[in-house]
Coordinates of C-alpha atoms in Angstrom, one line a residue:
Chain R
M1 CA -21.9 36.0 95.5
P2 CA -19.0 35.6 98.0
R3 CA -17.9 32.2 98.8
S4 CA -18.8 31.0 102.2
K5 CA -15.9 30.1 104.5
K6 CA -15.6 26.3 104.8
T7 CA -15.8 24.8 108.3
V8 CA -14.1 21.7 109.6
D9 CA -17.4 19.9 109.1
D10 CA -17.5 20.9 105.4
E11 CA -13.9 19.6 105.1
Q12 CA -14.9 16.3 106.7
D13 CA -18.0 16.0 104.5
S14 CA -15.8 16.1 101.4
V15 CA -13.7 13.2 102.5
R16 CA -15.3 9.9 101.6
L17 CA -14.4 6.7 103.4
S18 CA -14.6 3.3 101.9
A19 CA -15.2 0.2 104.0
I20 CA -11.4 -0.6 103.9
D21 CA -10.5 3.0 104.8
E22 CA -12.8 2.8 107.7
D23 CA -11.4 -0.5 108.9
I24 CA -7.8 0.8 108.7
L25 CA -8.6 4.0 110.5
T26 CA -10.4 2.0 113.2
V27 CA -7.3 -0.2 113.7
L28 CA -5.0 2.8 113.8
L29 CA -7.2 4.9 116.1
G30 CA -6.0 4.9 119.7
R31 CA -2.7 3.2 118.8
E32 CA 0.7 4.8 118.7
Q33 CA 1.8 3.6 115.3
L34 CA 1.5 0.4 113.3
Y35 CA 3.4 -1.0 110.2
G36 CA 1.7 -2.8 107.3
L37 CA 1.8 -6.4 108.5
E38 CA 0.6 -5.3 112.0
I39 CA -2.4 -3.6 110.4
L40 CA -3.1 -6.6 108.3
D41 CA -2.9 -8.9 111.4
E42 CA -5.3 -6.7 113.3
L43 CA -7.7 -6.6 110.4
N44 CA -7.6 -10.3 109.7
L45 CA -7.5 -11.4 113.3
D46 CA -9.1 -14.8 113.7
L47 CA -10.3 -15.2 117.4
P48 CA -12.8 -17.7 118.6
N49 CA -16.3 -16.3 119.3
H50 CA -15.3 -13.2 117.4
P51 CA -16.7 -12.2 114.0
R52 CA -14.1 -12.5 111.2
R53 CA -13.5 -10.1 108.4
P54 CA -15.6 -11.6 105.5
I55 CA -12.8 -11.1 103.0
P56 CA -9.3 -11.2 104.4
L57 CA -7.3 -8.1 103.4
R58 CA -4.0 -8.4 101.6
F59 CA -1.1 -6.0 100.9
S60 CA -2.5 -5.3 97.4
S61 CA -5.6 -3.7 99.0
L62 CA -3.8 -2.3 102.1
Y63 CA -1.2 -0.2 100.5
P64 CA -3.3 1.5 97.9
A65 CA -5.8 2.2 100.7
L66 CA -3.0 3.6 102.9
N67 CA -1.7 5.8 100.1
R68 CA -5.3 7.0 99.5
L69 CA -5.7 7.9 103.2
E70 CA -2.4 9.6 103.2
L71 CA -3.4 11.8 100.2
K72 CA -6.6 12.7 102.0
G73 CA -4.6 13.6 105.0
L74 CA -6.2 11.0 107.2
V75 CA -3.0 9.1 108.1
D76 CA 0.5 10.1 108.5
W77 CA 3.7 7.9 108.6
K78 CA 7.4 7.8 109.3
W79 CA 10.2 5.5 108.4
G80 CA 11.1 2.8 110.9
D81 CA 14.7 2.1 112.0
E82 CA 14.4 -1.7 112.4
M83 CA 15.6 -3.3 109.3
D84 CA 16.7 -6.8 110.3
E85 CA 13.4 -8.5 110.1
S86 CA 12.4 -6.8 106.9
G87 CA 15.6 -7.8 105.0
G88 CA 17.2 -4.4 105.0
A89 CA 14.2 -2.5 103.6
R90 CA 12.6 0.2 105.9
R91 CA 9.1 -0.1 107.2
K92 CA 6.6 2.6 107.2
Y93 CA 4.9 3.2 110.5
Y94 CA 1.4 4.6 110.2
K95 CA -0.7 6.7 112.6
V96 CA -4.0 8.3 112.3
T97 CA -4.1 12.2 112.0
G98 CA -6.5 14.5 113.7
L99 CA -8.6 14.9 110.6
G100 CA -8.6 11.1 110.2
A101 CA -9.8 10.6 113.8
R102 CA -12.5 13.3 113.4
T103 CA -13.7 11.8 110.1
L104 CA -13.9 8.3 111.5
L105 CA -15.8 9.5 114.6
S106 CA -18.3 11.5 112.5
V107 CA -18.9 8.4 110.4
R108 CA -19.3 6.3 113.6
E109 CA -21.8 8.9 115.0
Y110 CA -23.7 8.8 111.8
R111 CA -23.9 5.0 111.8
K112 CA -25.0 5.0 115.5
A113 CA -27.8 7.5 114.6
L114 CA -28.7 5.4 111.6
V115 CA -28.9 2.2 113.7
S116 CA -31.1 3.9 116.4
R117 CA -33.3 5.4 113.8
A118 CA -33.7 2.1 112.1
N119 CA -34.4 0.3 115.3
G120 CA -37.1 2.8 116.2
G121 CA -38.7 2.7 112.8
G122 CA -38.5 -1.1 112.7
L123 CA -40.7 -1.3 115.8
G124 CA -43.5 0.7 114.2
G125 CA -42.5 4.1 115.5
A126 CA -42.5 5.5 119.0
V127 CA -44.3 3.1 121.2
G128 CA -43.9 5.0 124.4
A129 CA -40.5 3.8 125.3
Chain H
M1 CA 26.9 12.1 108.6
K2 CA 25.5 9.3 110.7
P3 CA 26.3 5.7 109.6
E4 CA 22.5 5.0 109.0
D5 CA 22.2 8.2 106.9
R6 CA 25.2 7.1 104.9
Q7 CA 23.5 3.7 104.4
H8 CA 20.3 5.3 103.3
L9 CA 22.1 7.6 100.9
K10 CA 23.9 4.6 99.4
R11 CA 20.6 2.8 99.1
F12 CA 19.0 5.8 97.5
W13 CA 21.7 6.0 94.7
L14 CA 21.6 2.2 94.2
V15 CA 17.8 2.3 93.7
K16 CA 18.2 5.2 91.3
G17 CA 20.9 3.3 89.4
L18 CA 18.7 0.2 89.2
R19 CA 15.8 2.2 87.9
L20 CA 18.0 3.9 85.3
T21 CA 19.3 0.5 84.2
H22 CA 15.7 -0.7 83.9
I23 CA 14.8 2.3 81.7
I24 CA 17.9 1.9 79.5
A25 CA 17.3 -1.8 79.2
S26 CA 13.7 -1.1 78.2
L27 CA 14.8 1.4 75.6
V28 CA 17.4 -1.1 74.2
M29 CA 14.7 -3.7 73.9
I30 CA 12.4 -1.3 72.1
I31 CA 15.3 -0.6 69.6
I32 CA 15.9 -4.4 69.2
T33 CA 12.2 -5.0 68.7
A34 CA 12.1 -2.3 66.0
P35 CA 12.0 -4.8 63.2
I36 CA 8.4 -5.5 64.2
L37 CA 7.5 -2.0 63.2
P38 CA 7.8 -2.4 59.4
S39 CA 5.2 -5.2 59.4
Q40 CA 2.8 -3.0 61.4
Y41 CA 3.6 -0.1 59.2
T42 CA 2.7 -2.2 56.1
I43 CA -0.6 -3.0 57.6
I44 CA -1.3 0.7 58.2
R45 CA -0.3 1.5 54.6
E46 CA -2.5 -1.3 53.3
V47 CA -5.4 0.1 55.2
E48 CA -4.6 3.5 53.8
V49 CA -4.5 2.3 50.3
Q50 CA -7.6 0.3 50.8
E51 CA -9.4 3.4 52.0
Q52 CA -8.2 5.4 49.0
I53 CA -9.4 2.6 46.7
N54 CA -12.8 2.6 48.4
V55 CA -13.1 6.4 47.9
F56 CA -12.1 6.0 44.2
V57 CA -14.5 3.1 43.7
D58 CA -17.3 5.1 45.3
S59 CA -16.7 7.9 42.8
L60 CA -16.8 5.4 40.0
F61 CA -20.1 4.0 41.2
K62 CA -21.4 7.6 41.2
D63 CA -20.1 8.0 37.6
L64 CA -22.0 4.8 36.7
K65 CA -25.3 6.6 37.4
S66 CA -24.4 9.3 34.8
T67 CA -26.4 9.4 31.6
D68 CA -23.3 10.6 29.7
T69 CA -21.7 7.7 27.8
R70 CA -18.3 9.4 28.1
I71 CA -18.6 9.2 31.9
W72 CA -20.3 5.9 32.7
I73 CA -18.6 3.7 30.1
P74 CA -15.0 4.3 31.5
A75 CA -16.5 3.8 35.0
V76 CA -17.8 0.3 33.9
I77 CA -14.4 -0.6 32.4
T78 CA -12.4 0.4 35.5
L79 CA -14.9 -1.2 37.9
G80 CA -14.8 -4.3 35.8
R81 CA -11.0 -4.4 35.8
L82 CA -10.9 -3.9 39.6
G83 CA -13.4 -6.8 39.9
Y84 CA -16.2 -4.7 41.5
I85 CA -18.7 -5.5 38.7
K86 CA -19.4 -9.2 38.2
D87 CA -22.8 -8.9 36.6
F88 CA -22.8 -6.9 33.4
S89 CA -26.4 -7.7 32.4
F90 CA -27.3 -4.0 32.7
L91 CA -24.8 -3.1 30.0
A92 CA -26.7 -4.3 26.9
K93 CA -29.8 -2.4 27.9
R94 CA -27.9 0.8 28.6
L95 CA -26.0 0.6 25.4
N96 CA -29.2 0.4 23.5
D97 CA -30.3 3.7 24.8
S98 CA -30.0 6.6 22.4
D99 CA -26.5 8.1 22.7
P100 CA -25.6 11.6 21.4
W101 CA -21.9 10.6 21.4
V102 CA -22.3 7.6 19.0
N103 CA -20.2 9.4 16.4
D104 CA -17.3 9.7 18.8
P105 CA -14.8 6.9 18.0
W106 CA -13.4 7.0 21.5
V107 CA -16.9 6.2 22.9
R108 CA -17.4 3.4 20.4
A109 CA -14.1 1.9 21.2
N110 CA -14.8 2.0 24.9
K111 CA -18.2 0.5 24.4
A112 CA -16.4 -2.4 22.7
I113 CA -13.9 -2.7 25.6
A114 CA -16.7 -2.7 28.2
L115 CA -18.6 -5.4 26.3
G116 CA -15.4 -7.4 26.1
Q117 CA -15.0 -7.3 29.8
S118 CA -18.6 -8.3 30.5
R119 CA -17.8 -12.0 29.8
D120 CA -21.5 -12.1 28.7
K121 CA -22.0 -14.3 25.7
R122 CA -24.9 -12.2 24.5
A123 CA -22.4 -9.4 23.9
V124 CA -20.8 -11.4 21.1
L125 CA -23.7 -10.7 18.8
V126 CA -23.6 -7.0 19.5
L127 CA -19.9 -6.9 18.9
L128 CA -20.1 -8.9 15.7
K129 CA -22.8 -6.5 14.5
Y130 CA -20.4 -3.6 15.2
L131 CA -17.6 -5.4 13.3
N132 CA -19.9 -6.2 10.4
D133 CA -20.8 -2.5 10.2
N134 CA -17.1 -2.0 9.3
D135 CA -16.4 0.9 11.5
S136 CA -14.4 3.6 9.8
D137 CA -12.0 4.0 12.7
P138 CA -9.2 1.4 12.9
W139 CA -8.9 1.9 16.7
V140 CA -12.6 1.0 17.1
R141 CA -12.1 -2.1 14.8
A142 CA -9.1 -3.1 16.8
N143 CA -10.9 -2.9 20.1
I144 CA -13.9 -4.8 18.8
S145 CA -11.6 -7.6 17.7
L146 CA -9.9 -7.6 21.1
A147 CA -13.2 -7.7 22.9
L148 CA -14.3 -10.6 20.8
G149 CA -11.2 -12.4 21.8
Q150 CA -11.8 -11.7 25.5
L151 CA -15.4 -13.1 25.3
G152 CA -13.9 -16.4 24.1
D153 CA -16.8 -17.3 21.8
K154 CA -15.7 -19.4 18.8
R155 CA -18.5 -17.9 16.7
A156 CA -16.2 -14.9 16.3
V157 CA -13.4 -16.8 14.6
L158 CA -14.9 -16.6 11.0
V159 CA -15.6 -12.9 11.2
L160 CA -12.2 -12.2 12.7
L161 CA -10.5 -14.1 9.9
K162 CA -12.0 -11.7 7.4
Y163 CA -10.2 -8.9 9.2
L164 CA -6.9 -10.5 8.9
N165 CA -6.6 -8.6 5.6
D166 CA -7.6 -5.2 7.2
S167 CA -5.8 -2.3 5.7
D168 CA -4.6 -1.2 9.1
P169 CA -1.7 -3.2 10.7
W170 CA -2.9 -2.3 14.2
V171 CA -6.2 -4.0 13.5
R172 CA -4.5 -7.0 12.0
A173 CA -2.3 -7.4 15.1
N174 CA -5.4 -7.2 17.3
V175 CA -7.2 -9.7 15.2
A176 CA -4.3 -12.1 15.6
L177 CA -4.3 -11.5 19.3
A178 CA -8.1 -12.2 19.5
L179 CA -7.6 -15.4 17.5
G180 CA -4.9 -16.4 19.9
Q181 CA -7.2 -15.8 22.8
L182 CA -9.9 -17.9 21.2
G183 CA -7.3 -20.7 21.0
D184 CA -7.3 -20.8 17.2
K185 CA -4.0 -22.4 16.1
R186 CA -4.1 -20.3 12.9
A187 CA -3.3 -17.4 15.1
V188 CA 0.3 -18.5 15.7
P189 CA 1.8 -17.6 12.3
L190 CA -0.2 -14.5 12.3
L191 CA 1.0 -13.5 15.7
V192 CA 4.6 -14.2 14.7
K193 CA 4.1 -12.0 11.7
A194 CA 2.5 -9.3 13.8
L195 CA 5.4 -9.5 16.1
K196 CA 7.9 -9.0 13.3
D197 CA 5.8 -6.3 11.6
N198 CA 5.5 -4.4 14.9
D199 CA 9.1 -4.7 16.0
P200 CA 9.6 -1.6 18.1
S201 CA 12.9 -0.6 16.6
L202 CA 11.5 -0.8 13.1
V203 CA 8.4 1.2 14.1
R204 CA 10.6 3.8 15.8
D205 CA 12.8 4.2 12.7
N206 CA 9.9 4.5 10.4
A207 CA 7.9 6.8 12.7
A208 CA 10.8 9.1 12.6
S209 CA 10.8 9.4 8.9
V210 CA 7.0 9.3 8.4
S211 CA 6.9 12.9 7.6
G212 CA 8.7 11.9 4.4
K213 CA 7.3 9.5 1.9
S214 CA 7.6 6.4 4.0
R215 CA 5.4 3.6 2.8
N216 CA 5.6 1.7 6.1
K217 CA 2.0 1.2 7.1
I218 CA 2.7 0.6 10.7
A219 CA 4.4 3.9 11.0
V220 CA 1.7 5.7 9.2
S221 CA -0.9 4.1 11.4
L222 CA 1.1 5.0 14.4
V223 CA 0.9 8.7 13.5
R224 CA -2.5 8.6 12.1
T225 CA -4.2 7.0 15.1
D226 CA -2.2 9.2 17.4
L227 CA -0.8 6.2 19.3
N228 CA 2.0 6.7 21.7
N229 CA 4.8 4.3 22.3
N230 CA 2.9 2.8 25.3
D231 CA -0.1 1.7 23.2
F232 CA 2.2 0.4 20.5
S233 CA 4.5 -1.5 22.9
L234 CA 1.5 -2.8 24.8
I235 CA 0.0 -4.5 21.8
W236 CA 3.5 -5.8 20.9
A237 CA 3.9 -7.2 24.4
N238 CA 0.4 -8.7 24.2
V239 CA 1.2 -10.4 21.0
S240 CA 4.3 -11.9 22.6
L241 CA 2.3 -12.9 25.7
M242 CA -0.3 -14.6 23.5
L243 CA 2.4 -16.5 21.6
G244 CA 3.9 -17.5 24.9
R245 CA 0.5 -18.7 26.2
L246 CA 0.1 -20.7 23.0
G247 CA 3.3 -22.4 23.8
H248 CA 5.4 -20.6 21.1
E249 CA 9.0 -19.9 22.2
T250 CA 9.1 -16.8 20.0
G251 CA 6.8 -15.0 22.5
I252 CA 8.9 -15.4 25.6
S253 CA 12.2 -14.9 23.8
F254 CA 10.9 -11.6 22.3
L255 CA 9.7 -10.5 25.7
L256 CA 13.0 -11.4 27.4
Q257 CA 14.9 -9.6 24.7
S258 CA 12.8 -6.5 24.9
L259 CA 13.5 -6.1 28.6
S260 CA 16.8 -4.5 27.4
D261 CA 15.1 -2.3 24.8
S262 CA 16.0 1.3 24.7
D263 CA 12.4 2.4 25.0
P264 CA 11.1 2.3 28.7
W265 CA 7.5 1.7 27.5
V266 CA 8.7 -1.4 25.7
R267 CA 10.7 -2.6 28.7
A268 CA 7.8 -1.9 31.1
N269 CA 5.1 -3.6 29.0
A270 CA 7.4 -6.6 28.4
A271 CA 7.9 -6.9 32.2
L272 CA 4.2 -6.9 32.7
A273 CA 3.6 -9.5 30.1
L274 CA 6.3 -11.7 31.5
G275 CA 4.6 -11.6 34.9
Q276 CA 1.3 -12.7 33.3
L277 CA 3.0 -15.4 31.4
G278 CA 4.3 -17.0 34.6
D279 CA 7.5 -18.3 33.1
K280 CA 10.2 -18.6 35.8
R281 CA 13.0 -18.0 33.3
A282 CA 12.1 -14.4 33.4
V283 CA 13.0 -14.0 37.1
P284 CA 16.7 -13.1 36.8
L285 CA 16.0 -10.5 34.2
L286 CA 13.1 -9.1 36.1
V287 CA 15.2 -8.8 39.2
K288 CA 17.7 -6.9 37.1
A289 CA 14.9 -4.7 35.9
L290 CA 14.1 -3.8 39.5
K291 CA 17.1 -1.5 39.2
D292 CA 16.1 0.0 35.9
N293 CA 16.6 3.8 35.4
D294 CA 12.9 4.2 34.7
P295 CA 10.5 4.0 37.7
L296 CA 7.7 2.6 35.5
V297 CA 9.9 -0.3 34.5
Q298 CA 10.9 -0.9 38.1
A299 CA 7.3 -0.8 39.2
R300 CA 6.1 -3.2 36.5
A301 CA 9.1 -5.5 37.1
A302 CA 8.1 -5.6 40.8
L303 CA 4.5 -6.4 40.0
A304 CA 5.7 -9.1 37.6
L305 CA 8.0 -10.7 40.1
G306 CA 5.2 -10.6 42.6
Q307 CA 3.0 -12.4 40.2
L308 CA 5.8 -15.0 39.8
G309 CA 5.9 -15.4 43.6
D310 CA 9.4 -13.9 44.0
K311 CA 9.7 -12.0 47.3
R312 CA 12.6 -9.8 46.1
A313 CA 9.8 -7.6 44.7
V314 CA 8.4 -6.9 48.2
P315 CA 10.4 -3.7 49.1
L316 CA 9.5 -2.0 45.8
L317 CA 5.9 -3.2 46.1
L318 CA 5.7 -1.6 49.6
E319 CA 6.9 1.6 48.0
L320 CA 4.4 1.3 45.3
L321 CA 1.6 1.3 47.9
H322 CA 2.4 5.1 48.0
D323 CA 2.6 5.6 44.2
Q324 CA 0.8 8.5 42.6
K325 CA -1.2 6.3 40.3
L326 CA -4.1 4.5 42.0
S327 CA -3.9 1.6 39.6
N328 CA -0.3 1.0 40.7
R329 CA -1.3 1.2 44.4
F330 CA -4.1 -1.3 43.7
E331 CA -1.9 -3.7 41.8
A332 CA 0.8 -3.5 44.5
L333 CA -1.7 -4.2 47.2
R334 CA -3.2 -7.1 45.2
T335 CA 0.3 -8.6 44.5
L336 CA 1.4 -8.3 48.1
K337 CA -1.8 -10.0 49.2
K338 CA -1.1 -12.7 46.7
L339 CA 2.4 -13.1 48.0
D340 CA 1.1 -13.2 51.5
E341 CA -1.4 -15.9 50.7
S342 CA 1.2 -18.0 49.0
G343 CA 3.3 -17.9 52.2
Q344 CA 6.1 -15.8 50.7
L345 CA 5.6 -13.0 53.2
T346 CA 4.2 -14.7 56.2
H347 CA 6.8 -17.3 56.9
P348 CA 10.1 -15.7 57.4
S349 CA 8.9 -12.2 58.4
K350 CA 6.4 -13.5 60.9
A351 CA 8.9 -15.9 62.4
I352 CA 11.5 -13.1 62.8
T353 CA 8.9 -10.8 64.2
A354 CA 7.9 -13.4 66.7
I355 CA 11.5 -14.1 67.7
F356 CA 12.2 -10.3 68.2
F357 CA 9.0 -9.9 70.1
I358 CA 9.9 -12.8 72.4
L359 CA 13.4 -11.5 72.8
G360 CA 12.1 -8.0 73.6
F361 CA 9.5 -9.2 76.0
L362 CA 12.1 -11.4 77.8
G363 CA 14.5 -8.5 77.9
I364 CA 12.0 -6.2 79.6
I365 CA 10.9 -9.0 81.9
I366 CA 14.5 -9.7 82.9
S367 CA 15.5 -6.1 83.3
G368 CA 12.3 -5.1 85.0
G369 CA 11.8 -8.3 87.0
I370 CA 15.4 -8.5 88.3
G371 CA 14.2 -7.3 91.6
L372 CA 11.6 -10.0 91.7
I373 CA 14.3 -12.7 91.0
F374 CA 16.5 -11.2 93.7
F375 CA 13.6 -11.2 96.1
L376 CA 13.3 -15.0 95.7
R377 CA 17.0 -15.9 95.4
V378 CA 19.3 -13.7 97.3
R379 CA 20.1 -14.6 100.9
S380 CA 21.7 -11.3 101.9
P381 CA 18.9 -8.9 102.9
Y382 CA 20.4 -5.7 101.4
P383 CA 20.5 -6.4 97.7
L384 CA 17.0 -7.9 98.1
S385 CA 15.5 -4.6 99.2
Y386 CA 17.5 -2.6 96.7
S387 CA 16.4 -4.6 93.7
G388 CA 12.8 -4.9 94.8
H389 CA 12.5 -1.2 94.7
I390 CA 12.5 -1.2 90.9
L391 CA 9.0 -2.5 90.9
L392 CA 7.6 -1.8 94.3
P393 CA 7.9 0.8 97.1
E394 CA 10.4 0.0 99.9
E395 CA 7.8 -0.4 102.6
T396 CA 5.9 -3.1 100.7
I397 CA 9.2 -4.9 100.1
A398 CA 9.9 -4.7 103.9
E399 CA 6.5 -6.2 104.7
L400 CA 6.7 -8.9 102.1
I401 CA 10.1 -10.0 103.4
A402 CA 8.7 -10.0 107.0
L403 CA 5.7 -12.1 105.8
K404 CA 8.0 -14.5 104.0
R405 CA 10.1 -15.0 107.2
R406 CA 7.0 -15.5 109.3
R407 CA 5.8 -18.2 106.9
Q408 CA 9.2 -19.9 107.0
K409 CA 9.0 -20.0 110.8
Q410 CA 5.6 -21.7 110.5
N411 CA 7.4 -24.5 108.6
I412 CA 5.3 -24.0 105.5
P413 CA 6.9 -25.6 102.4
K414 CA 9.0 -23.2 100.4
W415 CA 7.0 -23.6 97.2
K416 CA 3.8 -22.8 99.1
I417 CA 5.4 -19.6 100.5
Y418 CA 6.6 -18.6 97.0
C419 CA 3.2 -19.3 95.4
E420 CA 1.4 -17.3 98.1
L421 CA 3.8 -14.4 97.8
I422 CA 3.9 -14.3 94.0
F423 CA 0.2 -15.0 93.2
F424 CA -1.6 -13.5 96.2
E425 CA 0.7 -10.7 97.2
I426 CA 3.3 -9.5 94.6
L427 CA 1.3 -9.7 91.4
P428 CA -1.8 -8.0 92.9
L429 CA 0.5 -5.5 94.5
L430 CA 2.1 -4.8 91.1
L431 CA -1.2 -4.3 89.5
A432 CA -2.4 -2.1 92.4
Q433 CA 0.7 0.0 92.3
H434 CA 1.1 0.5 88.6
I435 CA -2.6 0.5 87.5
Q436 CA -4.1 2.9 90.0
V437 CA -7.7 3.6 89.6
R438 CA -8.8 5.9 92.3
L439 CA -12.4 6.4 91.5
Q440 CA -13.1 7.3 95.1
N441 CA -10.8 10.3 94.9
L442 CA -12.6 11.7 91.8
S443 CA -14.9 13.6 94.1
L444 CA -12.1 15.3 95.9
P445 CA -11.4 19.0 94.9
P446 CA -8.0 19.3 93.1
S447 CA -4.9 20.3 95.0
K448 CA -6.5 21.0 98.3
K449 CA -4.1 21.4 101.1
R450 CA -5.1 19.9 104.4
N451 CA -3.8 20.5 107.8
I452 CA -2.5 17.3 109.4
D453 CA -2.4 17.8 113.2

């Protein structure tokens, strides 16, 4: 039996996203590029009247997640030039890839569909809305 | 080359150099900590020997179920010697069963040995009956006498005294030995006489000329009963041991003297007896015997020294754990355990092991954690990032430094910053970087190339 040619959708299906992966991709999506501390700041942002992240993220969770996303091809990075603030060590600037964006959007769409389905079902089915 | 490229190249080689230093330092520490290995090796060997003993003991227990006296009786003796049989109540019943090998002197002698080991007072009557039957074989009579001595029942004294006039010198010597074991003071002069009668050199000389018309009864007995030098020197050593136990100086002086005998069997058995006697005066000569030409003498000297609690025997005892003879392996293991229990092995060797272990551990921490120390101490930013690379990737170092500076600007006390960095950032990061469990990625197909934009 010949193997069927994989589509982009198939490729996205095989990429699993954890909650942390999803959060990081969400932060990176639509931004030019961010370094580690900036991503953490965005994730752990504490604003009044804004829901906080239940468990603040730390570097120990962030970097393994970024490495994972990089291996999956969902993020890309490049070395930064600024070294004064970081004590001579170079920073990595991360950005989301096309595959990353597509994967995140498909997850979002699925969630949206899930919510609308759940809302409909929760009201006892179609009631002539 | 651009200045920043040159800087990066320099950084690259510095990081490589530091990593290499770390590897070399770790290797050096492993070599330094090598003295820990022998103790672990010993444990492994002990386990091996114990396993072999278990296999051997299992086979003996199988032999015990045999109906053939020639098989089950030696199994009883060996298991009894090794301490695996404590209750010998089954022995009397089994010995009463009809035995087709009853005419075999070897079987009769072994029955007597087994009964002697049983420590069961009821066996005394059986043995006395055997002795009263006046067995035609001197070897059987000798072993019955010995067994009666082992059982320690004073009722045997009167019967044994009758056998002091036995025609066979081998029997007489064993009777004297049995009387000694029974604590009968009359045994002392008899033992002294037995010792003189059985002097190895005398026996050797006479045994050589026994084909002639020698009238030496010992020599005749030696040939007739097909005894080898081991058997003969063993009884001679036992007689000396008994004399020593009864507080007679002749015993120990004979044993000490015989350590330099020309016959290795005599030297070996004397060493064994000296160990059992427990007289510390034997130590220097036994240490000398550790370098004897004969391996049997060396082995028995090591066992004896171990019995006397002298740790100089340890290297040889460790070698003995690999000896061909299981009895030697067993004895070596037992002696080593005894030395260990008396603190001879544990104290210095464990202390040294602990020191080496701590030194090695510190060495690895220092060499590996040098980056961490720099991270906390060094003001200049460049060495900080170089040294940090040993344990963590550059980008994480950069972010940690940035976080540290941010906290400093927030006027948070230094100790709080360091605590936060070490316990909440660096240690979890180290764990995350070096113990990577990527369960999530297990579902990914292997080596799949993906197009990134």
